[in-house]
Short mmCIF file of C-alpha atoms and ligand atoms in Angstrom, two decimals:
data_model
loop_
_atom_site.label_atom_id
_atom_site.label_comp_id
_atom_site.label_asym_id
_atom_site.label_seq_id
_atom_site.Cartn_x
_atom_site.Cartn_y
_atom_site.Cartn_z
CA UNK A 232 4.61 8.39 15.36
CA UNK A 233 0.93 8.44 16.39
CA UNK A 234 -0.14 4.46 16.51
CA UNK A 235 -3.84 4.33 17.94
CA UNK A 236 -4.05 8.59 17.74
CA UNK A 237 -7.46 9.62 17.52
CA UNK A 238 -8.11 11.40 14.52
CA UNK A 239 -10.53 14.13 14.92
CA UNK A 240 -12.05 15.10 11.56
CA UNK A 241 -13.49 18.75 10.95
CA UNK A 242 -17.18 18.15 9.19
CA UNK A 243 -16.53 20.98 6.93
CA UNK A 244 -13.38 19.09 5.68
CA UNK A 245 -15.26 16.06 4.59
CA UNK A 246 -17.98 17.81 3.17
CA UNK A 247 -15.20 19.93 1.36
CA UNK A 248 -14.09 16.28 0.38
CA UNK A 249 -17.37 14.93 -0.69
CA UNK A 250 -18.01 18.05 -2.45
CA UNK A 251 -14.88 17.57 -4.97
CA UNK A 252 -15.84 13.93 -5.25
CA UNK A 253 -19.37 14.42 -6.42
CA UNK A 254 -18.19 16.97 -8.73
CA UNK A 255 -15.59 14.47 -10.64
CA UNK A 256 -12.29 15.49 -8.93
CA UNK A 257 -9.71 13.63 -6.73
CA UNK A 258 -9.07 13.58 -3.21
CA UNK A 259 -5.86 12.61 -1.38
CA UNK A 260 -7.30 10.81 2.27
CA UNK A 261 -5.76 8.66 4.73
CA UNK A 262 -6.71 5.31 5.73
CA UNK A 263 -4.91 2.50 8.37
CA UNK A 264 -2.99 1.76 5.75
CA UNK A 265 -1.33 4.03 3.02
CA UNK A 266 -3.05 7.21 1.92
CA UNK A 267 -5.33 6.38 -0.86
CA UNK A 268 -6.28 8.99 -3.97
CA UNK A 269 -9.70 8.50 -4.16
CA UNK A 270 -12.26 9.44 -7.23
CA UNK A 271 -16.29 8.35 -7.19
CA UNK A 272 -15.76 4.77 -8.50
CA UNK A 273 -18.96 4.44 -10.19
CA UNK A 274 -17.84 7.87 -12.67
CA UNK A 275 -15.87 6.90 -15.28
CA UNK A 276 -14.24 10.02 -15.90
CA UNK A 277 -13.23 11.00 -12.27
CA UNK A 278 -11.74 7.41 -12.56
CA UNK A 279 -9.93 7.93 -15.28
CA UNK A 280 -8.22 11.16 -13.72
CA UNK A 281 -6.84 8.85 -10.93
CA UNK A 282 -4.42 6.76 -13.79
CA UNK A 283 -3.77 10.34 -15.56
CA UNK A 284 -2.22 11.77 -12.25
CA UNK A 285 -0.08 8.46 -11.11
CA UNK A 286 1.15 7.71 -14.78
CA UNK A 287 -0.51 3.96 -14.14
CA UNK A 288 -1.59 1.66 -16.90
CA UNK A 289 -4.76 1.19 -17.46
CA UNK A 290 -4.91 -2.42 -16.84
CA UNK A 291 -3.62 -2.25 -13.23
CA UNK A 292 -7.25 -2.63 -11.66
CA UNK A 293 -8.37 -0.45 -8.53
CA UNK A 294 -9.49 -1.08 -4.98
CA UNK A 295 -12.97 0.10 -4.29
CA UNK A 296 -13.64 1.38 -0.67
CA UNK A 297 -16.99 1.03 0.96
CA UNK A 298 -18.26 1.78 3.90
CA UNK A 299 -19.83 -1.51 5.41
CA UNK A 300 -20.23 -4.87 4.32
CA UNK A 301 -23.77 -3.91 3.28
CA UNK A 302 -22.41 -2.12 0.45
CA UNK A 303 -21.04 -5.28 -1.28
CA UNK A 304 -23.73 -6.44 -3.21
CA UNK A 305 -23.80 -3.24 -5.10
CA UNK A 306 -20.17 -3.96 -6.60
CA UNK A 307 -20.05 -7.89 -6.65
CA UNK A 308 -22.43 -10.20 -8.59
CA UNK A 309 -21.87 -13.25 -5.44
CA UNK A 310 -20.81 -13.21 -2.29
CA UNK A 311 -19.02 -16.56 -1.53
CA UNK A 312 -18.66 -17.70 2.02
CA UNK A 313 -15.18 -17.23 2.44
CA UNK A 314 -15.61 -13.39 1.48
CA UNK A 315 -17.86 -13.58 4.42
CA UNK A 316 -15.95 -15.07 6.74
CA UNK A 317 -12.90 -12.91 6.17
CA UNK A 318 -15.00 -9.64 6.16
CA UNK A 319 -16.64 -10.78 9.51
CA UNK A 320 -13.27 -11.32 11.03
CA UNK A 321 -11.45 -8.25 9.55
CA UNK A 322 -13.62 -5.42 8.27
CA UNK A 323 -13.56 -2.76 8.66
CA UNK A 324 -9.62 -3.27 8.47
CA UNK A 325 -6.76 -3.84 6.25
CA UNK A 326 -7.86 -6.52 4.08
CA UNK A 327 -8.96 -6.48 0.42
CA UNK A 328 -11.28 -8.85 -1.30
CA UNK A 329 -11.30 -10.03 -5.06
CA UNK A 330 -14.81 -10.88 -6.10
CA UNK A 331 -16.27 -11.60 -8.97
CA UNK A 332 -17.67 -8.11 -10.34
CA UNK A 333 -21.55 -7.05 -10.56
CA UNK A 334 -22.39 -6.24 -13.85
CA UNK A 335 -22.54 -1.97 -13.66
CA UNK A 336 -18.73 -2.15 -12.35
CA UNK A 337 -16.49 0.13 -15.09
CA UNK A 338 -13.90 -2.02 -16.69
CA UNK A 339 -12.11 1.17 -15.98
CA UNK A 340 -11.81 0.34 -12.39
CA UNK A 341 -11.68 -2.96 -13.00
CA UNK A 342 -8.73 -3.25 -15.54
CA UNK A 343 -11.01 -5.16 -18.05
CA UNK A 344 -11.22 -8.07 -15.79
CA UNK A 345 -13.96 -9.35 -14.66
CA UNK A 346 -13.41 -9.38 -10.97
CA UNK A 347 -13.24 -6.17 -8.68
CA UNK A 348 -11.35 -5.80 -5.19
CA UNK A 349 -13.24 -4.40 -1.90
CA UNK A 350 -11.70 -3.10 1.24
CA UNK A 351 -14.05 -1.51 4.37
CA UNK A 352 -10.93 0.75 5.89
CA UNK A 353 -11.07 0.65 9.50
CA UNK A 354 -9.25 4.59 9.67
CA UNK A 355 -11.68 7.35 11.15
CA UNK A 356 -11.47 10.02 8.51
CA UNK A 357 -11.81 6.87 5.76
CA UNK A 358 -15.11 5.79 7.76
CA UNK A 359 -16.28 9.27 7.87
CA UNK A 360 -15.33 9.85 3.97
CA UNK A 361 -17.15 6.77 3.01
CA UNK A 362 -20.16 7.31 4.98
CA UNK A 363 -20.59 10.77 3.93
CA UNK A 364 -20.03 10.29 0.26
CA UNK A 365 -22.49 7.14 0.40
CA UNK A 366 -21.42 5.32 -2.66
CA UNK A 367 -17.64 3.80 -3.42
CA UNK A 368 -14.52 5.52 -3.45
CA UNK A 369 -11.44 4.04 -6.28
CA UNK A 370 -8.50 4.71 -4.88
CA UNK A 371 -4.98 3.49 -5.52
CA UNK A 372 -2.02 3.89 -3.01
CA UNK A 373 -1.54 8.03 -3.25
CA UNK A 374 1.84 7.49 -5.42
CA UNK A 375 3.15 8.14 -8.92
CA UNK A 376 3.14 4.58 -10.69
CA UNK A 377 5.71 2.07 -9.15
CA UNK A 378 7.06 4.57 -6.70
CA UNK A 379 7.02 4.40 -2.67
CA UNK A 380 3.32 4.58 -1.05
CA UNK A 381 2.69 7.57 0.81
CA UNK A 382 2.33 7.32 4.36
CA UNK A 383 1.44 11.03 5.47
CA UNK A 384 -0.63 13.73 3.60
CA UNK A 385 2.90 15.71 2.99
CA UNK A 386 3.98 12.24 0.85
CA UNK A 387 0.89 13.20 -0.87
CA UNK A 388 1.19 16.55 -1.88
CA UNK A 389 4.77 16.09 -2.48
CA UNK A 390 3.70 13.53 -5.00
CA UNK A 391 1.19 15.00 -7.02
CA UNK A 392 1.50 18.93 -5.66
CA UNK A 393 -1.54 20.63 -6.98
CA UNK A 394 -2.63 17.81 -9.20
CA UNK A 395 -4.86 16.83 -7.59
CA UNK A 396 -8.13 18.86 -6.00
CA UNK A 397 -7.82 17.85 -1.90
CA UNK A 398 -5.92 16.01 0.80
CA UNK A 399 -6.91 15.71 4.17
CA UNK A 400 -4.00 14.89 6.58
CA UNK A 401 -5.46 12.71 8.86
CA UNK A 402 -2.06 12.43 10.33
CA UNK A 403 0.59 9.62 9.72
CA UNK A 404 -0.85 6.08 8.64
CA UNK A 405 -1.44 3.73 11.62
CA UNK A 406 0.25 0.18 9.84
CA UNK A 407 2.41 1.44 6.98
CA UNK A 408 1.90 -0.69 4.15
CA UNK A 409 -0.74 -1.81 1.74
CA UNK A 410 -3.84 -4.23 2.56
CA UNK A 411 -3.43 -7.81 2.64
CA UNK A 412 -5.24 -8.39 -1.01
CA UNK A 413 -7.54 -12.50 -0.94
CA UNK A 414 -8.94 -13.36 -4.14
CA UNK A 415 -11.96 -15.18 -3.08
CA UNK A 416 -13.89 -15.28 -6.56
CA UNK A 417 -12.50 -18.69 -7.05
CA UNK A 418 -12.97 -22.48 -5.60
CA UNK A 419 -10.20 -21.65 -3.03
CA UNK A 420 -9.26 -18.65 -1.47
CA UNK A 421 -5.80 -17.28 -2.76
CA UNK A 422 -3.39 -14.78 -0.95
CA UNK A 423 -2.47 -12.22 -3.66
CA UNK A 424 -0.72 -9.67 -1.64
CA UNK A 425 1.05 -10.15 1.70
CA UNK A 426 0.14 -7.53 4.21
CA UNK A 427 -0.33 -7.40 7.96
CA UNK A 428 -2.83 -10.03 8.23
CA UNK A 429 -0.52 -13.09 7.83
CA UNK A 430 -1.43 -16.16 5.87
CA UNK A 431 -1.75 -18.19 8.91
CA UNK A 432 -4.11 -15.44 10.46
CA UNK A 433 -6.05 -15.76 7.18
CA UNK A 434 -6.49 -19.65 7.08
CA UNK A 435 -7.96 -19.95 10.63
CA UNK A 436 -10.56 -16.95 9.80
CA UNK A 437 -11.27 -19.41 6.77
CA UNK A 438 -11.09 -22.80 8.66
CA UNK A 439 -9.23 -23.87 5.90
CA UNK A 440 -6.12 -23.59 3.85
CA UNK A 441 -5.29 -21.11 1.23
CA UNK A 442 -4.19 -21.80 -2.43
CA UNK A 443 -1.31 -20.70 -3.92
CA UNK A 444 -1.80 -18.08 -6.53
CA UNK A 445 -2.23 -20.15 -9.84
CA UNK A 446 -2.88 -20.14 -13.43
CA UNK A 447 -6.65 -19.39 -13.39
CA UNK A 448 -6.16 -16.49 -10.52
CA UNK A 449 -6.89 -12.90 -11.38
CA UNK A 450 -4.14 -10.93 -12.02
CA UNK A 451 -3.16 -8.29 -9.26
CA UNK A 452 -1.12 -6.30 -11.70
CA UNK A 453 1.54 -4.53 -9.72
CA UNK A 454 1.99 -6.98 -7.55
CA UNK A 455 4.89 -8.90 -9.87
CA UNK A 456 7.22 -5.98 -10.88
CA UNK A 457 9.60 -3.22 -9.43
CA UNK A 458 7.16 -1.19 -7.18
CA UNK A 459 7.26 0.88 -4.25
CA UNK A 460 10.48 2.16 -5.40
CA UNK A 461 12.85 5.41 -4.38
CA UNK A 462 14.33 7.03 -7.15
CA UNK A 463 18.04 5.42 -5.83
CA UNK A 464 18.63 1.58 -6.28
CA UNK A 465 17.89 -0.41 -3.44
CA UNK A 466 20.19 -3.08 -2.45
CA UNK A 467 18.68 -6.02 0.08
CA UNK A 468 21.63 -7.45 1.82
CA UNK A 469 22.69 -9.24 4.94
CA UNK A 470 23.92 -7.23 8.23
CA UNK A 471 27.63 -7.44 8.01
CA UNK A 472 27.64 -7.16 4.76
CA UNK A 473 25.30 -3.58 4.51
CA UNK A 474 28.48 -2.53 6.88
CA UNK A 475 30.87 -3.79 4.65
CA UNK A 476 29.54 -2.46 1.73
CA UNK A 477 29.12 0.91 3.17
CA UNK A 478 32.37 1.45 4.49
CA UNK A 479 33.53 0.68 0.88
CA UNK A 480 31.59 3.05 -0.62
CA UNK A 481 32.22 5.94 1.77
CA UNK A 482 36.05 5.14 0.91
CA UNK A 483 35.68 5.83 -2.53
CA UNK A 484 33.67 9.30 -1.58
CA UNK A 485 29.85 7.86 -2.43
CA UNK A 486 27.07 9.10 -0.75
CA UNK A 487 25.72 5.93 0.44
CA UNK A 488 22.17 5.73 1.97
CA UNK A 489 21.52 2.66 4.98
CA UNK A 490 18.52 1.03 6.20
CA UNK A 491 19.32 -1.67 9.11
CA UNK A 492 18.00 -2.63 11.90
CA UNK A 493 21.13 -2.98 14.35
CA UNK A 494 21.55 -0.04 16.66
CA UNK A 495 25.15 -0.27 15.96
CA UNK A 496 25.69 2.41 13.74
CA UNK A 497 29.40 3.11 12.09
CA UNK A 498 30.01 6.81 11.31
CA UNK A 499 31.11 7.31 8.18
CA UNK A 500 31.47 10.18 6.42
CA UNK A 501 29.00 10.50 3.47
CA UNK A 502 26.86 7.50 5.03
CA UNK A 503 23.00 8.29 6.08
CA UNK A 504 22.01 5.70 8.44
CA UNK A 505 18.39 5.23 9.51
CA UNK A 506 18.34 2.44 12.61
CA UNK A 507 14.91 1.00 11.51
CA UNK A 508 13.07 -1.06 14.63
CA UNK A 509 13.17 -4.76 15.32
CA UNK A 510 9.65 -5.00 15.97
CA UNK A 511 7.62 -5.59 12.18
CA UNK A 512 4.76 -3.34 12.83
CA UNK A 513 6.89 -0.34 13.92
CA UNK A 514 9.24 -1.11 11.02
CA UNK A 515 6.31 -1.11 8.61
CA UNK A 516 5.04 2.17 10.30
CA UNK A 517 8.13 3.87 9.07
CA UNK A 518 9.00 1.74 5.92
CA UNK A 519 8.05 3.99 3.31
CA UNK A 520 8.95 7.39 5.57
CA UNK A 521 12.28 5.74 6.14
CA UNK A 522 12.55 4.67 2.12
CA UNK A 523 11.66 8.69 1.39
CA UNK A 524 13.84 10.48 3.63
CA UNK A 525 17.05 8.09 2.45
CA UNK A 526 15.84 8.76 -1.07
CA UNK A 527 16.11 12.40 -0.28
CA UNK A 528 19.65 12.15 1.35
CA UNK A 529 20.76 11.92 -2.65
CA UNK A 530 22.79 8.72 -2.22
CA UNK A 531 24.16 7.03 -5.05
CA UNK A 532 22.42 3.41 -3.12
CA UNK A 533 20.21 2.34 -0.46
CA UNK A 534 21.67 -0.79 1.05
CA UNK A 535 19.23 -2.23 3.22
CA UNK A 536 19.48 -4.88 5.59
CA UNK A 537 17.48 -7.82 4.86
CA UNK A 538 14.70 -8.79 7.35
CA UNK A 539 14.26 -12.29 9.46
CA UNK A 540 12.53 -14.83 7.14
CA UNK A 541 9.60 -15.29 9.18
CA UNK A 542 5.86 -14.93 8.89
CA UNK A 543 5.77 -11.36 10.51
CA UNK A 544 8.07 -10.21 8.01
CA UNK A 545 6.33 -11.30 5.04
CA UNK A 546 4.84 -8.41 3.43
CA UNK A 547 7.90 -5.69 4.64
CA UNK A 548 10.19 -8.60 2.98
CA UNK A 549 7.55 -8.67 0.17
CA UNK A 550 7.62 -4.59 -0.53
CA UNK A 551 11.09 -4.85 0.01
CA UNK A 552 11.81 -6.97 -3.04
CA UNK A 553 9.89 -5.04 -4.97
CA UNK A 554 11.39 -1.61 -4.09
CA UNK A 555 14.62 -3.62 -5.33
CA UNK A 556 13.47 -5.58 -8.00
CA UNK A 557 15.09 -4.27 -10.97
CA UNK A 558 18.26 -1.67 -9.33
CA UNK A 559 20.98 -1.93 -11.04
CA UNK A 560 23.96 -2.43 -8.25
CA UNK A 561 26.38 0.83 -8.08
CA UNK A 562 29.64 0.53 -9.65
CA UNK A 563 31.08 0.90 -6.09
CA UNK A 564 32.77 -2.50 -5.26
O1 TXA B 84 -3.95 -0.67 1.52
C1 TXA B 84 -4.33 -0.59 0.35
O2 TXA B 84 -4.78 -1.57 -0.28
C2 TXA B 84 -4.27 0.79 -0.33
C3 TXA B 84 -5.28 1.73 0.38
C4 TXA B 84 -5.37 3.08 -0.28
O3 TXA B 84 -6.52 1.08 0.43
N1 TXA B 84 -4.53 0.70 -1.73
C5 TXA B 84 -3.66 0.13 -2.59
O4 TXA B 84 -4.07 0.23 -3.91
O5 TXA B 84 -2.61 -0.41 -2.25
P1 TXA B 84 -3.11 -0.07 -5.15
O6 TXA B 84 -3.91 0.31 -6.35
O7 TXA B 84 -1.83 0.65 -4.96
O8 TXA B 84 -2.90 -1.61 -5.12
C6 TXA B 84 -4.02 -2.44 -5.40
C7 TXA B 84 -3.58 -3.77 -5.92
C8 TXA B 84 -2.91 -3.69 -7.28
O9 TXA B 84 -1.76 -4.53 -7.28
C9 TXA B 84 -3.96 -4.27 -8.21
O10 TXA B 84 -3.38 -4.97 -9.30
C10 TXA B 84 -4.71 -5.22 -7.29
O11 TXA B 84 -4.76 -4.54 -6.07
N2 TXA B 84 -6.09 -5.43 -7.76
C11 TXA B 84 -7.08 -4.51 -7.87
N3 TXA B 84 -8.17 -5.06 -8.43
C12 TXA B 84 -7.88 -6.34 -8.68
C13 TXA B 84 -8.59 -7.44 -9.26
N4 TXA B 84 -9.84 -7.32 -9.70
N5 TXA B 84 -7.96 -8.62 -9.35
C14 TXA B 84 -6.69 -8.77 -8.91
N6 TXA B 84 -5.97 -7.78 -8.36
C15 TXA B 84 -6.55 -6.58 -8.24
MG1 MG B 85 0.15 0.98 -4.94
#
């Protein structure tokens, strides 16, 4: 893994990036988060290519990616303190902002609503990107529609192969999962995605507490449903019971795939068992790398072992949920 790597960027290979945005295409490019697959945001059409190559509904809005803070009041109509407060503390970084939209924004990008999401990305090649291209970048998570985010440029290509016109591999992504997402278009500031800023982090930026999502908050479609899923269902279990379960499997000859976090590892034949680490930000590092390369083992299940329930394991606990929301348990008891 390359936490804190310095990523040095070729010029020609961002102006070979800008070049395919300006001209309408889509680019594959990594930020501190998940790769994102970027189009020009304010071009409707190049937009429109990024929910033809993931498969994703039109009403599942986008993130746009700026630059710099300066770049805000291009995209939203006001700029409420709280949105100020949390970009002072953590942009450029792995936050996302809901505003309320300025009026030029494409519904397109905004899912018909009338608020649009803003993230600075903190990642070199992102800054470089940004600041080369000038304007906003759309970009998604650089996966087919409710599958696991990619984490490397090789997730990327094996997602969309030569779909889409560019990636640049700026190497593996430094945190692993998606952007903590704060809808600050409303009275109070709501926590719409869980991510590696934690809530509590968020509420001292603020000085004050958040809301829980409600009624009259925007929708952050995706966020609700089966998502960052592997093709194989994932089961979210306790310890000694991922064990138990796949030592009963292997019995009955399944190929049985196993995320846990004890070191302890059984061997059993048919069982592929990734010993993921105790420490949240290295196990969101390799969540999604982990998810892949179990997926690819061609198991009939992942069983994985559920996390601690505490605030550092919010969003992993979050994705994992999702990734399991909706698997159908193998007929293997
Ligand atoms: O870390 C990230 O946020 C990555 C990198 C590439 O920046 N991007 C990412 O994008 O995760 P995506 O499209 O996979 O997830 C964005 C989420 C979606 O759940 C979407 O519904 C929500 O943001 N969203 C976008 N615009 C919104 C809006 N105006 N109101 C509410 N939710 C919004
Ligand atoms: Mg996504």
């Amino acid at each position: 893994m390359n936490r804190g790597k310095y990523v040095f960027m070729q010029p020609e290979v961002i102006a070979k990036a800008v070049k395919v945005l300006r001209a309408g295409g889509l680019v594959g490019f990594p930020t501190e988060t998940v790769y994102g697959l970027g189009a020009d945001a304010s071009n409707p059409e190049a937009v429109k290519k990024i929910y033809a190559a993931k498969g994703r509904p039109r009403n599942h809005p986008l993130i746009v990616h700026l630059a710099a803070f300066d770049a805000v009041s291009g995209w939203a109509s006001e700029i409420p303190d709280a949105a100020k407060r949390l970009a002072e503390r953590y942009w450029p970084g792995p936050l996302t902002l809901i505003l309320k939209r300025a009026a030029n924004v494409s519904v397109l990008v905004t899912g018909g609503q009338d608020t649009v999401a803003l993230r600075v990305p903190s990642h070199p090649v992102a800054q470089a990107l940004l600041k080369a291209f000038g304007g906003g970048i759309a970009a998604p998570s650089a996966n087919r529609y409710s599958r696991v985010s990619a984490t490397t440029a090789e997730h990327v290509t094996g997602e969309f192969g030569g779909e889409i016109d560019f990636v640049i591999d700026g190497g593996a992504c430094d945190l692993g999962i998606e952007s903590t997402i704060v809808d600050v278009s409303g009275a109070q500031p709501a926590l719409l995605r869980p991510g590696s800023i934690t809530a509590r982090e968020l509420e001292t930026a603020l000085g004050g507490p958040l809301a829980a999502p409600g009624e009259l908050s925007p929708r952050a479609p995706g966020t609700h449903t089966k998502h960052y899923a592997p093709r194989a269902p994932v089961m979210l279990m306790e310890g000694d019971l991922v064990a138990e379960l796949a030592a009963s499997m292997s019995r009955q000859g399944h190929k049985v795939a196993v995320l846990a976090r004890s070191t302890e590892r059984p061997v059993l034949p048919g069982v592929t068992w990734i010993a993921a680490s105790a420490v949240p930000v290295l196990y969101a590092h390799d969540l999604y790398a982990n998810l892949r390369a179990l997926d690819q083992a061609g198991c009939s299940a992942i069983l994985v072992e559920q996390p601690p329930l505490s605030p550092a394991w919010a969003a992993i606990q979050d994705r994992l949920m999702r990734a399991a929301a909706g698997s159908a348990a193998p007929d293997a008891t």
